[in-house]
CSV table of C-alpha atoms in Angstrom, one decimal:
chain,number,residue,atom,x,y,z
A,1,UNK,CA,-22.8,56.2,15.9
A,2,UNK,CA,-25.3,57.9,13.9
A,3,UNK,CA,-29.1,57.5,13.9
A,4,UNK,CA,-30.8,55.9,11.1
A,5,UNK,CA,-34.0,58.4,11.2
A,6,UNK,CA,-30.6,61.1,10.6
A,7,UNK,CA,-30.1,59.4,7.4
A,8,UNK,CA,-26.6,58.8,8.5
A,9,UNK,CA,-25.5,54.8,8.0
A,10,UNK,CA,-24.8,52.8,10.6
A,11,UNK,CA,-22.3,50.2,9.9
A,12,UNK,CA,-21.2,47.7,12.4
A,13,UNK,CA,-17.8,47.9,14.0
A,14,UNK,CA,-15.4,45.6,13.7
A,15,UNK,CA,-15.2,43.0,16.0
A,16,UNK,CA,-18.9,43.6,16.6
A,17,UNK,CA,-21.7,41.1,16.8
A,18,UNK,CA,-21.2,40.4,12.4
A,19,UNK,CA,-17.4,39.2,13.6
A,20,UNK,CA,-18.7,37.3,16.5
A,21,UNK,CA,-21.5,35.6,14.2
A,22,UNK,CA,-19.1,34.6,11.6
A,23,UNK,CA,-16.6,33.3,13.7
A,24,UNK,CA,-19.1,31.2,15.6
A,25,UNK,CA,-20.6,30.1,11.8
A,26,UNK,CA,-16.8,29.2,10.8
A,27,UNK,CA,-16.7,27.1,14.3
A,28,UNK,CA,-19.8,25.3,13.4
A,29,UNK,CA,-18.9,24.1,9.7
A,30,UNK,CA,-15.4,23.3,11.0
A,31,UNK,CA,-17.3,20.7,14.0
A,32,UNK,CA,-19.5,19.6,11.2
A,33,UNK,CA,-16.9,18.6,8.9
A,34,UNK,CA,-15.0,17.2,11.9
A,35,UNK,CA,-18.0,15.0,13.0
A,36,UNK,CA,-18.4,13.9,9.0
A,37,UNK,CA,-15.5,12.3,9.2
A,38,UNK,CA,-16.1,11.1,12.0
A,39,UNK,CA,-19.2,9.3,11.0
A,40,UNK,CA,-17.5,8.3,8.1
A,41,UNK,CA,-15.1,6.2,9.7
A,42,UNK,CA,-18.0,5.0,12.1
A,43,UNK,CA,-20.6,3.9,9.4
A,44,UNK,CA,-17.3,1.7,7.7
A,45,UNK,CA,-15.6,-0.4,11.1
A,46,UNK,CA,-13.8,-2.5,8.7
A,47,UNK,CA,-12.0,0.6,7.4
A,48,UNK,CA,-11.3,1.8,10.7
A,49,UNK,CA,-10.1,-1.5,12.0
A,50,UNK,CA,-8.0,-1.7,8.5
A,51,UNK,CA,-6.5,1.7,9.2
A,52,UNK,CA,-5.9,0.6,12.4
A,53,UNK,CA,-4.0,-2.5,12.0
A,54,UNK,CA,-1.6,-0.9,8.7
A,55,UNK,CA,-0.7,2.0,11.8
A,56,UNK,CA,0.0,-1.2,13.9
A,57,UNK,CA,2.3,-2.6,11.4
A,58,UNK,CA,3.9,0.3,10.6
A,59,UNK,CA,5.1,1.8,13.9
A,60,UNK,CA,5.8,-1.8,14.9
A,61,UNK,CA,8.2,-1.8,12.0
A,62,UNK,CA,9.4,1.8,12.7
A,63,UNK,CA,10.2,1.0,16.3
A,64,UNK,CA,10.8,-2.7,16.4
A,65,UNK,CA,14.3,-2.3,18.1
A,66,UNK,CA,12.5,-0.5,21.0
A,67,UNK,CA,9.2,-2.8,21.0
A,68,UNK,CA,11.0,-6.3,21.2
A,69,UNK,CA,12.4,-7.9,24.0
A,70,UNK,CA,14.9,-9.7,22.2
A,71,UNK,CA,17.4,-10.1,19.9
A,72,UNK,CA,15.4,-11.6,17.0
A,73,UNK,CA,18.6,-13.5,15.6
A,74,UNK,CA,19.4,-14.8,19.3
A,75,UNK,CA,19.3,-18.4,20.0
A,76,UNK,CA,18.3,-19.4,23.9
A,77,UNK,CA,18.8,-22.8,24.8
A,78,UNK,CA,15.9,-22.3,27.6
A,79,UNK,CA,13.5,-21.4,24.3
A,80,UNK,CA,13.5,-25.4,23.2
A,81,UNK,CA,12.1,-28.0,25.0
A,82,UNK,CA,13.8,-30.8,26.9
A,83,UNK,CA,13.7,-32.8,23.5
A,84,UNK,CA,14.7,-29.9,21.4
A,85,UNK,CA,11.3,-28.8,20.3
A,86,UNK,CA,10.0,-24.9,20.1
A,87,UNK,CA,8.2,-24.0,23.3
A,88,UNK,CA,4.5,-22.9,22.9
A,89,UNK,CA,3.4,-19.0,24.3
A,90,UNK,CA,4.3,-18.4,27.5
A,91,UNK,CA,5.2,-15.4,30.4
A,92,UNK,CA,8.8,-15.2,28.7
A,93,UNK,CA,8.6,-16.2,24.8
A,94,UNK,CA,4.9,-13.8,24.1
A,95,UNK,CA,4.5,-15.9,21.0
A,96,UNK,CA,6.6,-19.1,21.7
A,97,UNK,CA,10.1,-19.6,20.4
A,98,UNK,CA,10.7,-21.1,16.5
A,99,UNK,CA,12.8,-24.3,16.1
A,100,UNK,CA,16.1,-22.5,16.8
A,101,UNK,CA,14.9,-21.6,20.3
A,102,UNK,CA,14.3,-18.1,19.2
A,103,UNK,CA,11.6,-15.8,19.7
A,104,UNK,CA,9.0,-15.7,17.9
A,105,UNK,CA,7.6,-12.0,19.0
A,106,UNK,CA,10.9,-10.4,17.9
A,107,UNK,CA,10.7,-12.0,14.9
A,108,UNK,CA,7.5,-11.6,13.9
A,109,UNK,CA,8.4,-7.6,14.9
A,110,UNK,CA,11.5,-7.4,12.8
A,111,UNK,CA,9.9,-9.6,9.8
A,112,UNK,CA,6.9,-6.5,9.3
A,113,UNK,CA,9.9,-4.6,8.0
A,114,UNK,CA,10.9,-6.7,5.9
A,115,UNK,CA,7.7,-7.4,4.2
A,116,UNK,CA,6.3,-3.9,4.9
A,117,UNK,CA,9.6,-2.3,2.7
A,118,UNK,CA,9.5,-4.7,0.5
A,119,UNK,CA,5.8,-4.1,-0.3
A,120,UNK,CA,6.5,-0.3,-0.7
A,121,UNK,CA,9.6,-0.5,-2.6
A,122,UNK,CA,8.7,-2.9,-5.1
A,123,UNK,CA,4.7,-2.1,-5.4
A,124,UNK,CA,6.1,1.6,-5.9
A,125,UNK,CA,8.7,0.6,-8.3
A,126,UNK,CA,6.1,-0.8,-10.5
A,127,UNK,CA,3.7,1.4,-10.6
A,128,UNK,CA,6.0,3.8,-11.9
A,129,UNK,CA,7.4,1.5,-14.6
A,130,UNK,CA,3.3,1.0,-15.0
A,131,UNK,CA,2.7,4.8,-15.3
A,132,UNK,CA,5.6,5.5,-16.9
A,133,UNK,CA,4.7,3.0,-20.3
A,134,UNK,CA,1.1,3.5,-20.3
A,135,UNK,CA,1.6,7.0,-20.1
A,136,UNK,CA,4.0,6.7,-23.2
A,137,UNK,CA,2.3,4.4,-25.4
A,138,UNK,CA,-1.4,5.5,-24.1
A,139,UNK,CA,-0.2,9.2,-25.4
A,140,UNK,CA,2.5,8.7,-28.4
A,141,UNK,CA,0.4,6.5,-29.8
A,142,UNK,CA,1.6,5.2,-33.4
A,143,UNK,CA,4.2,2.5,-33.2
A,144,UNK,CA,5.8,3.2,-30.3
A,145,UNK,CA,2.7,3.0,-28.6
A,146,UNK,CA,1.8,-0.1,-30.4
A,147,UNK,CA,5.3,-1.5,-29.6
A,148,UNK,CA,5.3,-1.0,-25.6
A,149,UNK,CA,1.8,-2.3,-25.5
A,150,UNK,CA,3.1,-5.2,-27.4
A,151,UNK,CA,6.1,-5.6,-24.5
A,152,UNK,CA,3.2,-5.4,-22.0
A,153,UNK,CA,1.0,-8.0,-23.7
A,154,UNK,CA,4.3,-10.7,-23.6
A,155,UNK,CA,5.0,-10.0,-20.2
A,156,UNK,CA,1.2,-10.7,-18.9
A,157,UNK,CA,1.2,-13.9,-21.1
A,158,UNK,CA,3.8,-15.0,-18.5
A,159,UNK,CA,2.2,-16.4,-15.2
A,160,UNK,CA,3.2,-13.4,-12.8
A,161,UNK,CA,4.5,-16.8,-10.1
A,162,UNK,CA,5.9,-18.8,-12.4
A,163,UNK,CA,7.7,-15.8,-13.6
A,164,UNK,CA,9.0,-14.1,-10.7
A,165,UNK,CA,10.0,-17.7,-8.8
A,166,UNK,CA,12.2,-17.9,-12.3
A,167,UNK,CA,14.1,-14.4,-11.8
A,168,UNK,CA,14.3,-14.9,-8.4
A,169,UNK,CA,16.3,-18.2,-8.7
A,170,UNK,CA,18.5,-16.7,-10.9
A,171,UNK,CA,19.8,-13.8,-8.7
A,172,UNK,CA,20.8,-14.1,-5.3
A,173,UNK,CA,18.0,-13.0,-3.2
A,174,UNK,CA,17.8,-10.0,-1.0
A,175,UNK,CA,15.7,-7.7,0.1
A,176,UNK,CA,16.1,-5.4,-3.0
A,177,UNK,CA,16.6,-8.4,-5.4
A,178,UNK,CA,12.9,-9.6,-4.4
A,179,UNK,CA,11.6,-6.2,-4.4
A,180,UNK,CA,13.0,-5.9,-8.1
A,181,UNK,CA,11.7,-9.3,-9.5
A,182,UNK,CA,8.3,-8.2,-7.8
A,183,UNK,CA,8.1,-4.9,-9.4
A,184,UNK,CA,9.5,-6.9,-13.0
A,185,UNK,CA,5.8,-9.0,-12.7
A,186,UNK,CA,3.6,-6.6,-11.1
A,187,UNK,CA,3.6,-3.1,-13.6
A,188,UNK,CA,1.9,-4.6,-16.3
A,189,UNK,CA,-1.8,-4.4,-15.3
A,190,UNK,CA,-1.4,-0.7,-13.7
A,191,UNK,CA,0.2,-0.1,-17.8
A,192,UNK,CA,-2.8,-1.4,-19.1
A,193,UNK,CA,-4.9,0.5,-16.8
A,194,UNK,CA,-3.1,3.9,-17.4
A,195,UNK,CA,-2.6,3.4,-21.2
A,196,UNK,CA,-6.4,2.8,-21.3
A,197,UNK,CA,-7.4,5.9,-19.9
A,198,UNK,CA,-4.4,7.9,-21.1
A,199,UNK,CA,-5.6,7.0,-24.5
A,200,UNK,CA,-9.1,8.2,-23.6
A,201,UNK,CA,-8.1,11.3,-22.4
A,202,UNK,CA,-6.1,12.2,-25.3
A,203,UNK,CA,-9.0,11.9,-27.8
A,204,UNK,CA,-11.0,14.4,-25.4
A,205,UNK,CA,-12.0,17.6,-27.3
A,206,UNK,CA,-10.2,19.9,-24.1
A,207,UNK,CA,-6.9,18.0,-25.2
A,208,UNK,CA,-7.4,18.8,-28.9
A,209,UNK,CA,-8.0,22.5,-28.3
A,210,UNK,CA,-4.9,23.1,-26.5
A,211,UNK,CA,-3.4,21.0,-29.1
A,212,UNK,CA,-4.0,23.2,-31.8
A,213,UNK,CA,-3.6,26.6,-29.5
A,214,UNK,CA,0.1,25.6,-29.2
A,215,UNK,CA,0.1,23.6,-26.4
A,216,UNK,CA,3.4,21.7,-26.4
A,217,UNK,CA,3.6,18.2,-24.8
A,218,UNK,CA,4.8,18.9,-21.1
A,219,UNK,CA,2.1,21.3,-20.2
A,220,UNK,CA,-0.6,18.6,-21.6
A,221,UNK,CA,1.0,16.3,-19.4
A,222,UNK,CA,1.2,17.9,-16.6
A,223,UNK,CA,-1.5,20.3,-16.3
A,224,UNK,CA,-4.3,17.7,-18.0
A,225,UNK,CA,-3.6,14.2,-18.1
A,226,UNK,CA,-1.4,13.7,-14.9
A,227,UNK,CA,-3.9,15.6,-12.7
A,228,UNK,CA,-6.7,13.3,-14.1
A,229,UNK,CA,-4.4,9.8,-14.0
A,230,UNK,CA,-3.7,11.0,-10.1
A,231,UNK,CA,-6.6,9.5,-8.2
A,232,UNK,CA,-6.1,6.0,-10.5
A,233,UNK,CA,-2.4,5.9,-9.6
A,234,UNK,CA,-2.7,6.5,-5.9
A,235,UNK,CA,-5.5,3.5,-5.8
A,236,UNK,CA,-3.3,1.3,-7.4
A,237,UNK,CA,-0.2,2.1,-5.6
A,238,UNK,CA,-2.5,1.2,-1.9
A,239,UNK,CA,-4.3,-1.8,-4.0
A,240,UNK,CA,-0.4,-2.9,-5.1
A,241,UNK,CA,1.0,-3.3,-2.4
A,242,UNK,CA,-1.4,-6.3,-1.1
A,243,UNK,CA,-0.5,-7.9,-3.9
A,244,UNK,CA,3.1,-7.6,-3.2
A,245,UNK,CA,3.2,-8.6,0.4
A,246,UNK,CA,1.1,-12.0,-0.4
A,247,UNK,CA,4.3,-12.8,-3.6
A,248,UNK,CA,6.8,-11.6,-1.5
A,249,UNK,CA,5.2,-14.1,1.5
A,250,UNK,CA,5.2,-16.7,-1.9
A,251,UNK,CA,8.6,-16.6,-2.5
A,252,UNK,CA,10.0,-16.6,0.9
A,253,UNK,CA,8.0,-19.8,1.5
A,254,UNK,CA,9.0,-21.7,-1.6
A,255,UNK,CA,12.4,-20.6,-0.8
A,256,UNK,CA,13.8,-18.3,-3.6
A,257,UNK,CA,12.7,-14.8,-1.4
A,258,UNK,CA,14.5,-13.5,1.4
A,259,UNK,CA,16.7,-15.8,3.0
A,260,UNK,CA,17.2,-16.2,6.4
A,261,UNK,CA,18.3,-15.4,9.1
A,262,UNK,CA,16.8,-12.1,8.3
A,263,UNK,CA,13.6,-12.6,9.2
A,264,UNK,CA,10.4,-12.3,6.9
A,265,UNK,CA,6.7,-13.4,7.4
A,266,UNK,CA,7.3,-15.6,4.7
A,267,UNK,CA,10.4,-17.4,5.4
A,268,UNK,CA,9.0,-17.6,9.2
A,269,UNK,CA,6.2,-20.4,7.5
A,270,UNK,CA,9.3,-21.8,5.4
A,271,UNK,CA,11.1,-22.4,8.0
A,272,UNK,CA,8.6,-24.2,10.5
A,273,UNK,CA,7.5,-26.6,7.2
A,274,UNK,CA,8.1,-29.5,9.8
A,275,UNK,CA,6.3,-28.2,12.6
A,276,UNK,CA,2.7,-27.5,11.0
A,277,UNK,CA,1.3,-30.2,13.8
A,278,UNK,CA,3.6,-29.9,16.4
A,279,UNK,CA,4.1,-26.6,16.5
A,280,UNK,CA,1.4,-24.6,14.9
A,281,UNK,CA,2.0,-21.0,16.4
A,282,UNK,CA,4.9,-21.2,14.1
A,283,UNK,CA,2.9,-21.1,11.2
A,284,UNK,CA,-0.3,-19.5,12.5
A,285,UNK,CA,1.0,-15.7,13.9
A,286,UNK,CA,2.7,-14.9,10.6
A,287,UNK,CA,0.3,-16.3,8.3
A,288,UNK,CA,-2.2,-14.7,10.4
A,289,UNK,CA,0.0,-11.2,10.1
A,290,UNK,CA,0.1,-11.7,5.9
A,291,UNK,CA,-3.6,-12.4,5.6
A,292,UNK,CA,-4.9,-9.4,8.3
A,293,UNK,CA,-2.0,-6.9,6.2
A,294,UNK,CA,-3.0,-8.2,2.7
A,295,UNK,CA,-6.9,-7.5,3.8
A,296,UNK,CA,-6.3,-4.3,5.6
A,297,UNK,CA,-4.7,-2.4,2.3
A,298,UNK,CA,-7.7,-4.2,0.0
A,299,UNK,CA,-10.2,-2.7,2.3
A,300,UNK,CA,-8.4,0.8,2.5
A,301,UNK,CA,-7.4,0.6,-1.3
A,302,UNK,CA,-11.5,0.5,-2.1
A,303,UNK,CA,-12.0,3.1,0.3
A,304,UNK,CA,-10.1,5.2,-1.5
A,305,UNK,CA,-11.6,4.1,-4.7
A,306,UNK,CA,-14.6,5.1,-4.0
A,307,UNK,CA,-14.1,8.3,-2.4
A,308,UNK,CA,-12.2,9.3,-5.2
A,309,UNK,CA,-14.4,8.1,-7.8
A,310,UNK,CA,-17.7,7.5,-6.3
A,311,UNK,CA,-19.0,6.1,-10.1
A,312,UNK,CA,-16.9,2.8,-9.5
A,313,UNK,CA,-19.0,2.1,-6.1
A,314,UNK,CA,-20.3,-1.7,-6.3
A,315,UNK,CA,-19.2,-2.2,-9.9
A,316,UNK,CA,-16.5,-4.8,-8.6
């Protein structure tokens, strides 16, 4: 290696003490970001706890054939009292038994997937019917704008219940039959919310210019207004489903949602009507499961609000 006083440069190998100091500069950020979140998650225990409890739910749903200890459709004559009433929680029955001498637990296991795909598949079903017509009429504009947004105005003068008991009794109820009704009631306010801002977007000066340098309408849907109607979609699809799992829980109880013996939280509490006194673990665990789930995605779904747009922070 040369000598400076030479006049010859001296540059640093590599691998030399630069490489090391980056490397150990790279290892720092990467802790510091680490220990961000971290202390995100630490400074907000309700979002942690939230998080916590929708991973609880899920893998319980995911691997309820390995988590409970029986059949949830079995009957036991051992699992009813002398006199034919449920047994309370005990060494055997975790949770007690329901009025059919069956286990509570295992249903209660089996009945978050139920609930759990039914609150996916029908909150994601209507939010794309939502996106899908707010994105149309918020865009087109003119009458066939004016026309959808007419559609959407009818279908929120309708009380969302009142609405989706009426479908439901109409059909015979299933899992996908519920799901469907729920999505039917539940796109209109994520259409009014997309069509809103959609309709914002589109009067922007960036959305004129491409406009008049050719743009056609695909690339001004995908590579401007999608992008920016992203971080509003994905909060509504996590606010949605809360929504959905308290209706689905609704319908079940009042009898026109998933009928039994497949097991829901809902139909659970419709089933034990007659043991509210008597029995209240019937009614208590699953309620208790609806209200903790519905809770956990509200508290996540803000989260995610405002991380994604901080501006919104307190307004609601």
């Amino acid at each position: 290696m040369g000598s400076p006083a030479l006049g010859i440069n001296v540059y640093e190998p590599v691998g030399g003490t630069g490489g090391a100091e980056v490397a150990a500069t790279n290892v720092v950020r990467q802790a510091g970001s680490t220990m961000n979140r971290v202390g995100y998650f630490l400074r907000r225990p309700a979002l942690l706890l939230s998080l916590l409890f929708i991973l609880l739910v899920v893998m319980s749903a995911l691997f309820a054939p390995w988590l409970t200890p029986f059949d949830p459709d079995e009957q036991f004559v051992e699992g009813l009292s002398l006199e034919g009433a449920p047994l309370s929680p005990n060494s055997t029955y975790w949770l007690g038994t329901d009025l059919l001498g069956r286990d509570l637990f295992s249903r209660l296991i089996y009945g978050a997937r139920t609930s759990l795909l039914i609150g996916v598949v029908a909150n994601g079903t209507a939010v794309l019917i939502g996106v899908l017509v707010g994105l149309s009429a918020g865009y087109l504009q003119g009458r066939i704008g004016g026309l959808l947004m007419r559609f959407t105005d009818l279908m929120m003068a309708f009380p969302a219940l009142l609405l989706a008991i009426a479908l439901a009794a109409i059909f015979q109820p299933s899992v996908w039959i519920v799901s469907l009704v729920i999505a039917m009631v539940n796109w209109v306010q994520i259409a009014r919310v997309i069509y809103a801002e959609t309709s914002a977007l589109s009067a922007r000066d960036f959305i004129a210019v491409e406009r008049t340098l050719g743009a056609g309408t695909l690339r001004i849907l995908g590579v401007h207004l999608i992008p920016h109607l992203a971080p509003t979609v994905l909060v509504w699809a996590t606010l949605g489903i809360s929504t959905t799992v308290l209706l689905e829980a609704t319908l079940s109880f009042l009898g026109v949602g998933v009928q039994p013996p497949t097991p829901s939280w809902g139909n659970i509490i419709f089933e034990s009507q007659s043991y509210f006194t008597s029995a209240p673990w019937l009614v208590f665990f699953p309620g208790a499961a609806i209200v903790l789930l519905s809770l956990s995605f509200n508290i996540a779904g803000d989260a995610l609000r405002d991380a994604l747009d901080p501006g919104l922070k307190g307004r609601n």
